[in-house]
Coordinates of C-alpha atoms in Angstrom, one line a residue:
X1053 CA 45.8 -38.2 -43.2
X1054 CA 42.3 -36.6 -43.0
X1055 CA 41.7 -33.1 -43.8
X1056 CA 38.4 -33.0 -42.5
X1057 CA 37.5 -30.7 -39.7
X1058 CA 36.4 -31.6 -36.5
X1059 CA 32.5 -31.6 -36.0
X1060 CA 31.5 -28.0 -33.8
X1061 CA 30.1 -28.9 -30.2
X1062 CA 26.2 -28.3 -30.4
X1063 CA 24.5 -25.8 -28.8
X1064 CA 21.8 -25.2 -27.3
X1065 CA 19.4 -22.2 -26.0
X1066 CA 19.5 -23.8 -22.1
X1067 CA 22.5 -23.3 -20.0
X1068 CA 24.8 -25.9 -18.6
X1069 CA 22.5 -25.9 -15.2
X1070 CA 19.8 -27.8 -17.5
X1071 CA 17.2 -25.7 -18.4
X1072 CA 15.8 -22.2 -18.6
X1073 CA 14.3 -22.5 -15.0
X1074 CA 18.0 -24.2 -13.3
X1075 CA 17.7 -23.5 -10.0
X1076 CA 14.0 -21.9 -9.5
X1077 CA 13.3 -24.3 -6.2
X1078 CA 16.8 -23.7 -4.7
X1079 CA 16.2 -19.6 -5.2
X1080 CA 12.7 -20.0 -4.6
X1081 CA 13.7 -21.0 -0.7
X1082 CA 16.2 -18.3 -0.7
X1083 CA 13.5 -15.7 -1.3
X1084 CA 10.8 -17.2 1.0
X1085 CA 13.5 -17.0 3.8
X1086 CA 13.9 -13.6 3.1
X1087 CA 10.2 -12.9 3.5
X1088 CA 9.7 -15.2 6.2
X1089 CA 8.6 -11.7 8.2
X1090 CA 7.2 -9.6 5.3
X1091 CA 5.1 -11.9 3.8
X1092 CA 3.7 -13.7 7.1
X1093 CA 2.6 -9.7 8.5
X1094 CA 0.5 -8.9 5.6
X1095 CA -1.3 -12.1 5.2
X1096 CA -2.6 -11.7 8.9
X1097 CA -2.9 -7.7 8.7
X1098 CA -5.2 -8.2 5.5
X1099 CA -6.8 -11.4 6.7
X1100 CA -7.6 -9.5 10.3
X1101 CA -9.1 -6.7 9.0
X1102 CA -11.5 -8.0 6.7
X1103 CA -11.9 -10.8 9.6
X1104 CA -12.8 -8.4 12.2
X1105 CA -15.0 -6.1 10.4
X1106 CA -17.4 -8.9 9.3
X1107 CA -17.7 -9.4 12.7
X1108 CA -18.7 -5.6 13.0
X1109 CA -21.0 -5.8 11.3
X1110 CA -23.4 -7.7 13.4
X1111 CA -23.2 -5.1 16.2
X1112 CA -23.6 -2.2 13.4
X1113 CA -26.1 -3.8 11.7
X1114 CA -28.3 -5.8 13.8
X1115 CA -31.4 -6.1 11.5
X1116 CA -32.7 -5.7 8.2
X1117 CA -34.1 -2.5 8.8
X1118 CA -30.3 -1.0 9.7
X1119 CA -28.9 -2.7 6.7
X1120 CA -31.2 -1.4 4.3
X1121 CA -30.7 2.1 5.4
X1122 CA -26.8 1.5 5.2
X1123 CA -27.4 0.1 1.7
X1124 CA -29.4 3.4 1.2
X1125 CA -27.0 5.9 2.4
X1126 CA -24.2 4.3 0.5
X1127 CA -26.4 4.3 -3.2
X1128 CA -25.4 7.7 -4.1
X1129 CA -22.6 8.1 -7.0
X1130 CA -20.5 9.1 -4.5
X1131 CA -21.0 6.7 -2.1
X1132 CA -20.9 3.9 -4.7
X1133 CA -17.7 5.1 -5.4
X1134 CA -16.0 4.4 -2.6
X1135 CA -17.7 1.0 -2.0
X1136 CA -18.5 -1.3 -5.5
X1137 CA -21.3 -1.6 -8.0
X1138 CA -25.0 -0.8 -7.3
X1139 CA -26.2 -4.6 -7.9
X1140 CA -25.3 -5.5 -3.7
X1141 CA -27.7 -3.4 -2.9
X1142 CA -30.4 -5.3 -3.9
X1143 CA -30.1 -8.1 -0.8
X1144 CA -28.3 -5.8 1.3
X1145 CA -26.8 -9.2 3.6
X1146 CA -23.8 -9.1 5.9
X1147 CA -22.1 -10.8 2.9
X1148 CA -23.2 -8.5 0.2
X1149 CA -21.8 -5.7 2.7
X1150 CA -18.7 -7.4 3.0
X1151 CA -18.1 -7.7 -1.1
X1152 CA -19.5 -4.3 -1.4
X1153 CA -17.5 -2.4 0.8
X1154 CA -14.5 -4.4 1.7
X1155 CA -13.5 -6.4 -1.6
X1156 CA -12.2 -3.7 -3.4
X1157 CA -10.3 -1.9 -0.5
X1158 CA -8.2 -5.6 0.7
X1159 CA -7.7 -6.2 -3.2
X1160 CA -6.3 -3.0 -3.7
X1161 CA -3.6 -3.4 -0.7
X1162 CA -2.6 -7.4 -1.8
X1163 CA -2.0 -5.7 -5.0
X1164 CA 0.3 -2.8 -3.7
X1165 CA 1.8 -6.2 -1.6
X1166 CA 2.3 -8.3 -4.9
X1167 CA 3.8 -5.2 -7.0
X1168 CA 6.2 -4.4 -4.5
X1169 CA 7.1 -8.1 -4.3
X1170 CA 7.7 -9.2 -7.5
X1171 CA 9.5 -5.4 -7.8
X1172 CA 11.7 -6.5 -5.2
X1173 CA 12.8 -9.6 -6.6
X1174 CA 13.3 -9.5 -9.7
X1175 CA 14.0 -5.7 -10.7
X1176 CA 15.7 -4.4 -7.9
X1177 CA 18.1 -7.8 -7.7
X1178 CA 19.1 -6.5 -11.2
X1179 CA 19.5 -3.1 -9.5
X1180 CA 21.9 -4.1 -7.2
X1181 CA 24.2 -6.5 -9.3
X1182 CA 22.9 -9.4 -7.3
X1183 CA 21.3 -10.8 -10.5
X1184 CA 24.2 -10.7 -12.5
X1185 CA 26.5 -12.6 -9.7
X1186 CA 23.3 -15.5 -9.8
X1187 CA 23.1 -15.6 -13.1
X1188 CA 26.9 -16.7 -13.6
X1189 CA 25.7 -19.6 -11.7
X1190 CA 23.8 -22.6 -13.1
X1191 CA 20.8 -20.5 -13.1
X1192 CA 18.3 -20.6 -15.6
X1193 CA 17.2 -17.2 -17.8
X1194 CA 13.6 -17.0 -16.5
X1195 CA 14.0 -18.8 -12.7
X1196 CA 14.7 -15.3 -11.4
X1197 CA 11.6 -14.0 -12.9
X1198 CA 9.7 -17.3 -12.4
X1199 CA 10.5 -16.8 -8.5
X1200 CA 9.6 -13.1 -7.8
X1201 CA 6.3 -14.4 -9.4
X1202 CA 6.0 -17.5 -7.3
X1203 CA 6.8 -15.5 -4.3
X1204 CA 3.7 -13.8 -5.6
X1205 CA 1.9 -16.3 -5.7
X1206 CA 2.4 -17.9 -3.2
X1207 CA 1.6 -14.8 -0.8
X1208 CA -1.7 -14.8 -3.2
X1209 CA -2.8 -18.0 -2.0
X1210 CA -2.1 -17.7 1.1
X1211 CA -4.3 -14.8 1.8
X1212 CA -7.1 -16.4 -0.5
X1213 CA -6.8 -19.4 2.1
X1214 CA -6.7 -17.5 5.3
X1215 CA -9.8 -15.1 3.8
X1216 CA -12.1 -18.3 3.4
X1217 CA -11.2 -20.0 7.3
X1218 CA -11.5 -16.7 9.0
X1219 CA -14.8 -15.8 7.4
X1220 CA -16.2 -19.4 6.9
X1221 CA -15.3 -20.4 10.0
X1222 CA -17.0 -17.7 11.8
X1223 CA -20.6 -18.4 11.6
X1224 CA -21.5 -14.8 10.2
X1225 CA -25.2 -14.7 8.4
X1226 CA -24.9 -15.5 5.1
X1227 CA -21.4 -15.4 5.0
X1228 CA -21.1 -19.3 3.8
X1229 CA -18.4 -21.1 3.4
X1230 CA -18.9 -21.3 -0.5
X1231 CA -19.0 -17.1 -0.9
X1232 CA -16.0 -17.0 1.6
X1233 CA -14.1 -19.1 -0.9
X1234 CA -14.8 -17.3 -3.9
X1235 CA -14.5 -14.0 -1.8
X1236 CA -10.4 -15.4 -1.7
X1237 CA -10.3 -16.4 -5.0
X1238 CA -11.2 -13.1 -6.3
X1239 CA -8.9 -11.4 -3.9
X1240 CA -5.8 -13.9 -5.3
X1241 CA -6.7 -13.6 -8.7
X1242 CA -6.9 -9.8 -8.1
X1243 CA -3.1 -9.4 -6.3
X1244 CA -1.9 -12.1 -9.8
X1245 CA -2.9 -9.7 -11.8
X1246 CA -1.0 -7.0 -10.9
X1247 CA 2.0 -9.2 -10.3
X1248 CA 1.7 -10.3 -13.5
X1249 CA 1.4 -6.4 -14.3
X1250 CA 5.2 -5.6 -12.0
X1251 CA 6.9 -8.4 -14.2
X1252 CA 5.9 -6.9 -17.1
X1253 CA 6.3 -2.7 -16.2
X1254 CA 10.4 -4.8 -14.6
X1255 CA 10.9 -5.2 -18.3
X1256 CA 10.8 -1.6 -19.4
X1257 CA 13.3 0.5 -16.6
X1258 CA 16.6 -0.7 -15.6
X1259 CA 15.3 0.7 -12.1
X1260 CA 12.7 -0.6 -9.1
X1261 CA 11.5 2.6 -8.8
X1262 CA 10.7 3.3 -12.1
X1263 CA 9.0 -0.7 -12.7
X1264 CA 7.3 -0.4 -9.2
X1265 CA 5.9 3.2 -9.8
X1266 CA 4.4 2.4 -13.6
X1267 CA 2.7 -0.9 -11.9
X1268 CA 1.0 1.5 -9.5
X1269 CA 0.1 4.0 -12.0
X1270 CA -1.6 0.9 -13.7
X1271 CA -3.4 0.1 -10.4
X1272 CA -4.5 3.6 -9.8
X1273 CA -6.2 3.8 -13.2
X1274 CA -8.1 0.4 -12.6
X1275 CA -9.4 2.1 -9.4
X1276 CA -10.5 5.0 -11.1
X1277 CA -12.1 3.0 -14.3
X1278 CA -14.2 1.1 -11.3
X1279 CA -15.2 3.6 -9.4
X1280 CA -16.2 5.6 -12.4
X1281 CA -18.0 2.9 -14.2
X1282 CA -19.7 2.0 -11.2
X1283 CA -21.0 6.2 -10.6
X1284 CA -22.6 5.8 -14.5
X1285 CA -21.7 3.9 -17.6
X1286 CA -20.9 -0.1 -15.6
X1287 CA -18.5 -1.1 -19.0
X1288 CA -15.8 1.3 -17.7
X1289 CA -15.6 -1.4 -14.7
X1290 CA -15.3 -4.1 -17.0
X1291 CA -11.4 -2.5 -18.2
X1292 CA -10.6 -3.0 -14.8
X1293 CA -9.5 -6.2 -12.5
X1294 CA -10.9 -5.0 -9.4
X1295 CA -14.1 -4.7 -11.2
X1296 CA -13.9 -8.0 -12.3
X1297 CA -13.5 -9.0 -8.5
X1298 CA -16.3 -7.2 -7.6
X1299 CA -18.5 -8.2 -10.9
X1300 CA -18.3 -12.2 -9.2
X1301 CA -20.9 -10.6 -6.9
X1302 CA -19.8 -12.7 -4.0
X1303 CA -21.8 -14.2 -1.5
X1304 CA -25.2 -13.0 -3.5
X1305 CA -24.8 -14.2 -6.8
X1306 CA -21.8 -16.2 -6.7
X1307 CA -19.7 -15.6 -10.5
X1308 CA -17.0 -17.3 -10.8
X1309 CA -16.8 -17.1 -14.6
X1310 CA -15.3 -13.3 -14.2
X1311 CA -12.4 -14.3 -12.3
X1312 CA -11.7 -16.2 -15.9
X1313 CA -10.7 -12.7 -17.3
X1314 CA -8.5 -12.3 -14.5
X1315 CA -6.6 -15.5 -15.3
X1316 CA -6.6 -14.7 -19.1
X1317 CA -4.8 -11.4 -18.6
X1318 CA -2.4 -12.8 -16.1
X1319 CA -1.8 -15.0 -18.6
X1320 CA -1.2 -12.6 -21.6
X1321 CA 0.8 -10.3 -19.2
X1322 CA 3.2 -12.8 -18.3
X1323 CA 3.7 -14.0 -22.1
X1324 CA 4.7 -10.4 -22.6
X1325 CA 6.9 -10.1 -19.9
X1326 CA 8.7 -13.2 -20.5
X1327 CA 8.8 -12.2 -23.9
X1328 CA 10.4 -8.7 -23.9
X1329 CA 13.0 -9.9 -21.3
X1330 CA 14.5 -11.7 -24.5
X1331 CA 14.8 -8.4 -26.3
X1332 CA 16.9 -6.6 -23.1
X1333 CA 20.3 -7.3 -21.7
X1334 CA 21.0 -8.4 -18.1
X1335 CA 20.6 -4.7 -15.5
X1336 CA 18.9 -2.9 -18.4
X1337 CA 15.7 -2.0 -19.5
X1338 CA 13.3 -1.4 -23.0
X1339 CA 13.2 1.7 -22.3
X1340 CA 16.4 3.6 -23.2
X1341 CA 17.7 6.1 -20.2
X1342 CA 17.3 9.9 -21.0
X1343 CA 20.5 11.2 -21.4
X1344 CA 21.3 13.6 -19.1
X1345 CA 23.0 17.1 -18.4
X1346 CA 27.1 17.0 -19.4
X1347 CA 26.8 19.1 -16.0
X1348 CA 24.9 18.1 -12.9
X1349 CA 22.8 20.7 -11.4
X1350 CA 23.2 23.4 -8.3
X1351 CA 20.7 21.6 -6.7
X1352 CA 22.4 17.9 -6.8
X1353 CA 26.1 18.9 -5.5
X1354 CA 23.8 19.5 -2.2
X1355 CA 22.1 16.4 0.0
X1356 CA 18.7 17.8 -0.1
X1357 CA 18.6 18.4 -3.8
X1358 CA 19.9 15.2 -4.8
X1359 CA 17.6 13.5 -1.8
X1360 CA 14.6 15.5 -3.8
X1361 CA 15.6 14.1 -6.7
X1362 CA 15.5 10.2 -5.8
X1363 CA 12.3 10.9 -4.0
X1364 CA 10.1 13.4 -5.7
X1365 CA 8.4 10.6 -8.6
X1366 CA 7.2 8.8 -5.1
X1367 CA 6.0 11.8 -3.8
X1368 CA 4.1 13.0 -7.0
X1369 CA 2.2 9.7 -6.5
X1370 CA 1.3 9.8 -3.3
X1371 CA 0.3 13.4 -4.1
X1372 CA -1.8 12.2 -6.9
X1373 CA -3.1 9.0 -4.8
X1374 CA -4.6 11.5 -1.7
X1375 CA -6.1 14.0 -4.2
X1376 CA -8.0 11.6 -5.5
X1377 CA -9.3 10.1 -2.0
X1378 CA -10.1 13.5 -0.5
X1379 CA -11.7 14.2 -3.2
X1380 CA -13.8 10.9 -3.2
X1381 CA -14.3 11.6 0.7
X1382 CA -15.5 14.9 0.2
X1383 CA -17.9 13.7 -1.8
X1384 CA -19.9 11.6 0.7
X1385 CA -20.1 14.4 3.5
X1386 CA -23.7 15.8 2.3
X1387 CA -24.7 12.5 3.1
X1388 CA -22.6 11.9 6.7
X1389 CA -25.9 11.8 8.5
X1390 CA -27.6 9.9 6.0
X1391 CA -25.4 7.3 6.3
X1392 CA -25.0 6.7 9.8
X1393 CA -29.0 6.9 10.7
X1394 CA -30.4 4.2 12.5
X1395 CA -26.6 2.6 13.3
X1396 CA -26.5 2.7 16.9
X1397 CA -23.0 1.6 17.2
X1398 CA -21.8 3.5 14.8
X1399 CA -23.1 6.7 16.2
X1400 CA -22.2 5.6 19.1
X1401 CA -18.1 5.8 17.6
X1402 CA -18.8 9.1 16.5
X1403 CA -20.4 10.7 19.4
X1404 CA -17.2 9.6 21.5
X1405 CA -15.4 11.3 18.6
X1406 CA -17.2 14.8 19.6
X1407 CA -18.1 17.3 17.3
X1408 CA -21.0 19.7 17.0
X1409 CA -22.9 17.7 14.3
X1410 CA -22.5 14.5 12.3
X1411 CA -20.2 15.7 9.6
X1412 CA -17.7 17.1 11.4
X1413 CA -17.7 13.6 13.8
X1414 CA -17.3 11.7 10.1
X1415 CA -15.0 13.9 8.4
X1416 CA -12.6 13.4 11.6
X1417 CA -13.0 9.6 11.5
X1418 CA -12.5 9.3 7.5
X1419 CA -9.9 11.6 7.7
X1420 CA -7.6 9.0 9.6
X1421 CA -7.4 7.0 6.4
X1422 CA -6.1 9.7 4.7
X1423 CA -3.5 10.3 7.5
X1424 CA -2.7 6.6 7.6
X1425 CA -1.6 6.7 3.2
X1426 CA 0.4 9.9 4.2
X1427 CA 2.1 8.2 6.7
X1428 CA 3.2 5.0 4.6
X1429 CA 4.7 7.2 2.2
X1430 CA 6.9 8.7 5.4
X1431 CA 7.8 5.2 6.1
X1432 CA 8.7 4.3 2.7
X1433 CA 10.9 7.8 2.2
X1434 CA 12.4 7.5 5.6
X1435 CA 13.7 4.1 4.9
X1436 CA 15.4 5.0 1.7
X1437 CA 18.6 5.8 3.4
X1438 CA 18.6 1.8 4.3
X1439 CA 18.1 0.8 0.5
X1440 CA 20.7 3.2 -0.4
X1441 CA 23.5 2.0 1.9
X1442 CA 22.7 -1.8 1.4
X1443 CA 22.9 -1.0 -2.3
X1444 CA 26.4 0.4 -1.9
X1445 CA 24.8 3.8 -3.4
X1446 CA 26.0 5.5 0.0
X1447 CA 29.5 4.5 0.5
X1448 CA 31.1 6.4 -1.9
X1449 CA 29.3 9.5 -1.1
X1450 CA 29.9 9.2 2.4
X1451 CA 33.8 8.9 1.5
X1452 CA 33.9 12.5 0.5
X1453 CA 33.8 15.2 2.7
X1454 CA 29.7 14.9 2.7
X1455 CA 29.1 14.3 6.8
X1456 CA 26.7 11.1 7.9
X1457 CA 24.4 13.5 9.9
X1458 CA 23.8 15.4 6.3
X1459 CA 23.7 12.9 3.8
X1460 CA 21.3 11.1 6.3
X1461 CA 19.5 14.7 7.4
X1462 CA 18.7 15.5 3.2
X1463 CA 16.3 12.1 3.3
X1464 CA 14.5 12.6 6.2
X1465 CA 13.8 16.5 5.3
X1466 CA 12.0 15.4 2.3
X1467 CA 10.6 12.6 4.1
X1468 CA 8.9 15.1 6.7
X1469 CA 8.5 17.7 4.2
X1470 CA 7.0 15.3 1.7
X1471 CA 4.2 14.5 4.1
X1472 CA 3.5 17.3 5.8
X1473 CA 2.6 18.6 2.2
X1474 CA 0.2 15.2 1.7
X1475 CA -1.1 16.0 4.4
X1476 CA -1.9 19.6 3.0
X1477 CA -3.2 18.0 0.1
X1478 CA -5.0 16.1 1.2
X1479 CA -7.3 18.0 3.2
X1480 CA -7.8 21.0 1.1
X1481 CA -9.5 18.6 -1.7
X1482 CA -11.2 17.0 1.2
X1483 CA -12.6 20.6 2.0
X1484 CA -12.8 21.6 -1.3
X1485 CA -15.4 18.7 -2.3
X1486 CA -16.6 18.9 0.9
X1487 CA -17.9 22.5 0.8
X1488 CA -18.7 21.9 -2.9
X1489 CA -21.3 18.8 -1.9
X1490 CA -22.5 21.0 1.1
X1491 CA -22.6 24.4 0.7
X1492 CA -20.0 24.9 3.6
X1493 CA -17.2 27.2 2.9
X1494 CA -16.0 27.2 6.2
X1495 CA -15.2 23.1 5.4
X1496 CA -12.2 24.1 3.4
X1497 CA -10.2 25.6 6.2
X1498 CA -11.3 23.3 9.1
X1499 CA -10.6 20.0 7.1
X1500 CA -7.2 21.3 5.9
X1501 CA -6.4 22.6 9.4
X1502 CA -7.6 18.6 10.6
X1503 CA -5.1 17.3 8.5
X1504 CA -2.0 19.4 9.1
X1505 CA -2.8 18.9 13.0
X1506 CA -1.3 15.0 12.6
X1507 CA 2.0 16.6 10.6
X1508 CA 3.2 16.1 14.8
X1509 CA 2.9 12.6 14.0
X1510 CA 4.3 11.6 10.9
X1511 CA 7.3 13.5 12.3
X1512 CA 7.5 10.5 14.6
X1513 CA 6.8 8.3 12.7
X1514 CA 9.9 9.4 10.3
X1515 CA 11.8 9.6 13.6
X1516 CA 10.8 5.7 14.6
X1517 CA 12.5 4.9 11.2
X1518 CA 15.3 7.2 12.0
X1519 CA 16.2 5.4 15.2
X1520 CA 15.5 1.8 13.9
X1521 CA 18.0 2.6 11.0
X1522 CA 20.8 4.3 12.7
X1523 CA 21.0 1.6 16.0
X1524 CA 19.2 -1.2 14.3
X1525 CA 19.0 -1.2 10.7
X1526 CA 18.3 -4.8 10.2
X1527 CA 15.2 -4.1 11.8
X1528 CA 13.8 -1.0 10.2
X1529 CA 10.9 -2.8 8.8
X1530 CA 9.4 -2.7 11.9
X1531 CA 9.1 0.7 11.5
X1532 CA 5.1 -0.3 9.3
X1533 CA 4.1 -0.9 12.5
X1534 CA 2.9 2.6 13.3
X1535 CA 1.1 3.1 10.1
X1536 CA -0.9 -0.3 10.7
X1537 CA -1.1 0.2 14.5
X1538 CA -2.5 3.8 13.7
X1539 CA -5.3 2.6 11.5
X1540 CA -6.6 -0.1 14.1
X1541 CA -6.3 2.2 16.7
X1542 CA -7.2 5.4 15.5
X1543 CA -10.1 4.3 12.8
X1544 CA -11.2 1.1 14.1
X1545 CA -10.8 1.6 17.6
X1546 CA -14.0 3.2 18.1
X1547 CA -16.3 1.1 16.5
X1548 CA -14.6 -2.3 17.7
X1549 CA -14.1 -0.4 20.8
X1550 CA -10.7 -1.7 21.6
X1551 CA -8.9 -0.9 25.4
X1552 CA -8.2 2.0 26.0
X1553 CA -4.6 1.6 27.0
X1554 CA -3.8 0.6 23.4
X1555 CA -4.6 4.2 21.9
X1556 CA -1.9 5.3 24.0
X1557 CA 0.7 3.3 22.0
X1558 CA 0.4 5.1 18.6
X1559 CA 0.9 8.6 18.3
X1560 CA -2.0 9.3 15.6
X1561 CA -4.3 8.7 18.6
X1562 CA -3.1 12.0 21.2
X1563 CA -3.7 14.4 18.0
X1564 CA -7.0 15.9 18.8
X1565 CA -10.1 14.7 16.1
X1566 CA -10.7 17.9 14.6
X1567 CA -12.7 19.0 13.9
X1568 CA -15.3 17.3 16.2
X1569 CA -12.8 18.6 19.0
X1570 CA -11.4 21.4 20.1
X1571 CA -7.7 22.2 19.3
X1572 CA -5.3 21.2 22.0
X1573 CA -1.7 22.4 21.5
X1574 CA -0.4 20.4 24.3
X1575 CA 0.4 16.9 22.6
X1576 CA 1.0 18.3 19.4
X1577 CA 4.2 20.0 21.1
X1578 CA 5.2 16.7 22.9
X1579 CA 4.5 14.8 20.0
X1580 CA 6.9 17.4 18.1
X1581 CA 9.3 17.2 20.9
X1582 CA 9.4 13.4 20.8
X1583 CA 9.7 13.4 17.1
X1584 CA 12.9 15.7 17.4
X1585 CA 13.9 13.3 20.3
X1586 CA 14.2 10.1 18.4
X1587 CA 15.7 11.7 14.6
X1588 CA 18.7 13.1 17.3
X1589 CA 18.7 9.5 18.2
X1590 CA 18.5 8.1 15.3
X1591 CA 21.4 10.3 13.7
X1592 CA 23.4 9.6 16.1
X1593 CA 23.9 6.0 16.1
X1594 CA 24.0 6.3 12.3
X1595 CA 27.1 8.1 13.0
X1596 CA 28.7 5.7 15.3
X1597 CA 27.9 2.2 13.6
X1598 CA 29.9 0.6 10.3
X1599 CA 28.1 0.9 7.1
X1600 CA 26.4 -2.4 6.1
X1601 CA 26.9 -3.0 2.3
X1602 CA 25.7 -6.7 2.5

C-alpha cells in the first residue's frame, strides 16, 4: 500500500472561462447595446458642429483679406487662449481656422464623452454590485476594464471617421482630404488619452464620482497648461494632450509625429491602470475611504443636506470650470470690435442681436456658451435621482417615513440652486475681466445681470428632467436635448441663420440678449411659470409609478 500523497491540482493565474480577457466580445456587445443611443448622438452632435462651421466659414470669411483680419483679431494672448497656438496664423486658411479654433473645443467634449464612458463601465458597474455578479461568471479579470476602454474606443474612431467624410467630402478650400484625416486622428488620439486617464483615476476611488471627477480635474489642467503655454512660454503646451493635438498643425503643416506622444502616454496610462487594479479588491479602491463621523450630521438627517452632500464636489467643478471661461471671455472683450471688422456676416449676427455697440452685441452672444456649461451641470444634477433609484440607493430611504415628493424635492433644489449660482459665477468673472480689459465698471453689473436673466431657463430645463424621470424614467436621457438644442439655436442660430420657428423650441432663445437688449420681464415669468409647471408634473408621476431598481 502506497503512502504517497496524491499530486495537488495545478493552478493557474487565468480563471476557468480561459483567460484573463473570458468573455470581453460577449460583454463587449452587452455594452454597445447599451449605448446604442448615447454613443450614436455624440458622434453626430460633435461631427455636426465641426461640420457645419467649416461651412461657415466661407460666408464669414469670403476672402483673404477677411481672414487675415480674423487671424489678427484673434493674435492677442487672450485671444490665443481661447483658440490654439500662434503658428495658424501664419497661412490663415479655412483649414488653419478650423485646427485653430475648433480642434481644441471638439477634443475637449470627446474627452468629457470618453471619461464619462469608460467611468460608466467600468467604475460605476463596480458601484452598483453589477461587477461582482459578472465576475462570478467565466469572466476574465481585465475584460471588464478591456471593454469600458473598447467602448472608448470605439466611439474614438468613430468620430475620427465621421470628422474626415464630413470635412473631406465637402469641398471646403484647403480643407483636403489628407488634413481632414489627421484632423480625426488627432481628435481620437485626444478622447484615448483621457480614457486611458478614467481607467486609471477608476483604480483609486471605490466611487464614479470620485474616478470621473479626478479625470476631469486632469482635463481641466491640460486646458489650462495649453492655453497658457500658448499666451507665453509654448513648452507648457507640450505637458498637455490637447496641445499635442493642436502641435500636428493640421491642414498647414501636417505632423503626425506628435500624435506619437499621445499613443505613448495612452500606453503608459493603461499599463498603470491595469497594473494597480492587481493591488485592489473587487468594489474598492487605492485610495482608503476617510473615516467618517461616529455621528452623522444635522444637515444629513434632512433631504437637502444629504442631497448637498452627493452633489456639492460636481458643483465645485462646474464652479471652478465657468470661472475660468468667464474669465478667459472677459478677456477678449477690449478686442470685440477688433475681431468682428470686416466680417459681414458675422456682424450681421450681432446687429440682429441688438445692442448699443459691439461689445455688448458679443458679450450677449459668448455668454450663451457659458449658459449652455451651466445648464449641463442642471441636467447632470437633475438626473441624479434616476442613478440613485436604479442603484437601489433610494429604496431604503424612501421606506422610512421620508415622502417621494421630498426625497425627490432635495435634488432638484440643489439642482436649481446649484445653477442659478453658476450662473452668478459666471458672469461676475465675465464682468470682472471684462471691465478690467476695458476700463468699464459698469461691465460687472450688466454681464452678471445677463447671466442670472437665463436662471428662468435652467429652471426648465431641471423641470424637463423632472417630468422625463417621474412619467418616463427610461427616457430621461433625452433630457441633453435642451442643452444641445440651446447651443445650436441660441449661439449658432444667428450666424448659420437657422428658421426661425426652431428658436421657439428651446427656452434659452425667449430670454432677452442682454445686454444688447432691453430687459423684458414677460418671458422670464412664463418661462418661470412653465418651469414650476413641469417639476409639479414631474413630482407627481414620481409619486404614482413603482420604483425601478433594475
Amino acid at each position: 500500500m502506497s503512502t504517497r500523497a496524491p499530486a495537488a491540482p495545478a493552478t493557474s493565474a487565468a480563471p476557468y472561462g480561459g483567460t484573463t480577457l473570458a468573455g470581453t466580445a460577449t460583454l463587449l456587445r452587452f455594452a454597445l447595446r447599451r449605448d446604442r443611443v448615447r454613443l450614436p448622438v455624440w458622434v453626430a452632435a460633435l461631427t455636426a458642429g465641426t461640420a457645419l462651421t467649416a461651412l461657415s466659414f466661407r460666408d464669414l470669411y469670403p476672402d483673404a483679406a477677411a481672414r487675415r483680419t480674423a487671424a489678427a483679431s484673434v493674435s492677442s494672448p487672450a485671444g490665443l487662449a481661447l483658440s490654439g497656438p500662434e503658428r495658424y496664423l501664419a497661412d490663415y486658411t479655412y483649414g488653419a481656422m478650423l485646427g485653430h479654433q475648433m480642434l481644441s473645443f471638439t477634443a475637449v467634449l470627446l474627452a468629457l464623452f470618453t471619461v464619462l464612458t469608460v467611468t460608466r463601465h467600468s467604475r460605476a458597474e463596480e458601484e452598483s454590485g453589477r461587477a461582482e455578479l459578472v465576475r462570478s461568471a467565466a469572466v476574465g479579470r481585465y475584460a471588464p476594464l478591456a471593454v469600458a476602454l473598447g467602448v472608448a474606443l470605439i466611439a474614438c474612431l468613430a468620430v475620427g471617421a465621421a470628422l474626415t467624410l464630413a470635412l473631406g467630402a465637402q469641398g471646403v478650400p484647403d480643407v483636403g482630404w489628407g488634413g481632414s484625416l489627421l484632423y480625426g486622428a488627432a481628435h481620437a488620439a485626444t478622447g484615448l488619452v483621457f480614457a486611458a486617464v478614467a481607467a486609471l483615476t477608476g483604480q483609486l476611488t471605490a466611487h464614479a464620482r470620485g474616478a470621473s471627477g479626478m479625470a476631469f480635474a486632469v482635463l481641466g489642467l491640460a486646458y489650462l497648461l495649453r492655453a497658457a503655454g500658448d499666451m507665453g512660454s509654448g513648452a507648457l503646451s507640450w505637458l498637455s494632450p490637447i496641445g499635442w493635438a493642436q502641435r500636428t498643425y493640421v491642414y498647414l503643416d501636417d505632423r503626425w509625429w506628435p500624435l506619437l506622444l499621445s499613443a505613448a502616454a495612452t500606453a503608459v496610462l493603461l499599463a498603470g491602470a491595469v497594473t494597480l487594479s492587481n493591488r485592489r479588491d473587487l468594489g474598492a479602491g487605492l485610495r482608503p475611504a476617510r473615516g467618517g463621523p461616529p455621528r452623522a450630521s444635522a444637515a444629513l438627517t434632512h433631504p437637502l443636506g444629504l442631497a448637498w452632500r452627493l452633489h456639492r464636489g460636481l458643483l465645485l467643478g462646474f464652479a471652478v470650470a465657468l470661472l475660468v471661461f468667464g474669465a478667459s471671455y472677459g478677456g477678449v472683450l477690449a478686442d470685440a470690435e477688433e475681431m468682428v471688422r470686416d466680417v459681414e456676416v458675422l456682424q450681421d449676427a450681432l446687429a440682429r442681436l441688438g445692442g448699443v455697440s459691439v461689445t455688448e452685441s458679443f458679450a450677449a452672444m459668448v455668454l450663451v456658451v457659458m449658459v449652455v456649461v451651466a445648464a449641463v451641470y442642471v441636467v447632470i444634477a437633475a438626473l441624479r435621482p434616476r442613478a440613485e433609484e436604479s442603484g437601489r440607493r433610494a429604496e431604503p430611504l424612501l421606506a422610512t417615513a421620508l415622502s417621494r415628493t421630498r426625497w425627490l424635492g432635495g435634488h432638484l433644489a440643489v439642482a436649481l440652486a446649484g445653477g442659478t449660482l453658476l450662473l452668478l459665477l459666471a458672469g461676475l468673472a465675465f464682468g470682472l475681466v471684462g471691465a478690467a480689459v476695458t476700463g468699464d465698471g459698469g461691465l460687472v453689473p450688466e454681464l452678471t445681470g445677463a447671466a442670472l436673466a437665463y436662471a428662468p431657463a435652467l429652471w426648465v430645463t431641471a423641470g424637463v428632467a423632472c417630468l422625463l424621470y417621474g412619467w418616463l424614467p427610461r427616457a430621461v436621457t433625452l433630457t441633453w436635448v435642451v442643452p444641445l438644442l440651446g447651443f445650436v439655436v441660441s449661439y449658432l442660430g444667428p450666424l448659420l441663420q437657422l428658421p426661425d420657428w426652431l428658436t421657439y423650441v428651446s427656452p434659452f432663445s425667449h430670454v432677452p440678449h442682454l445686454p444688447a437688449e432691453p430687459l423684458t420681464w414677460t418671458p422670464l415669468v412664463v418661462l418661470t411659470l412653465l418651469a414650476g409647471a413641469l417639476l409639479a408634473l414631474g413630482l407627481a408621476g414620481f409619486r404614482r409609478r413603482d420604483l425601478e431598481t433594475a
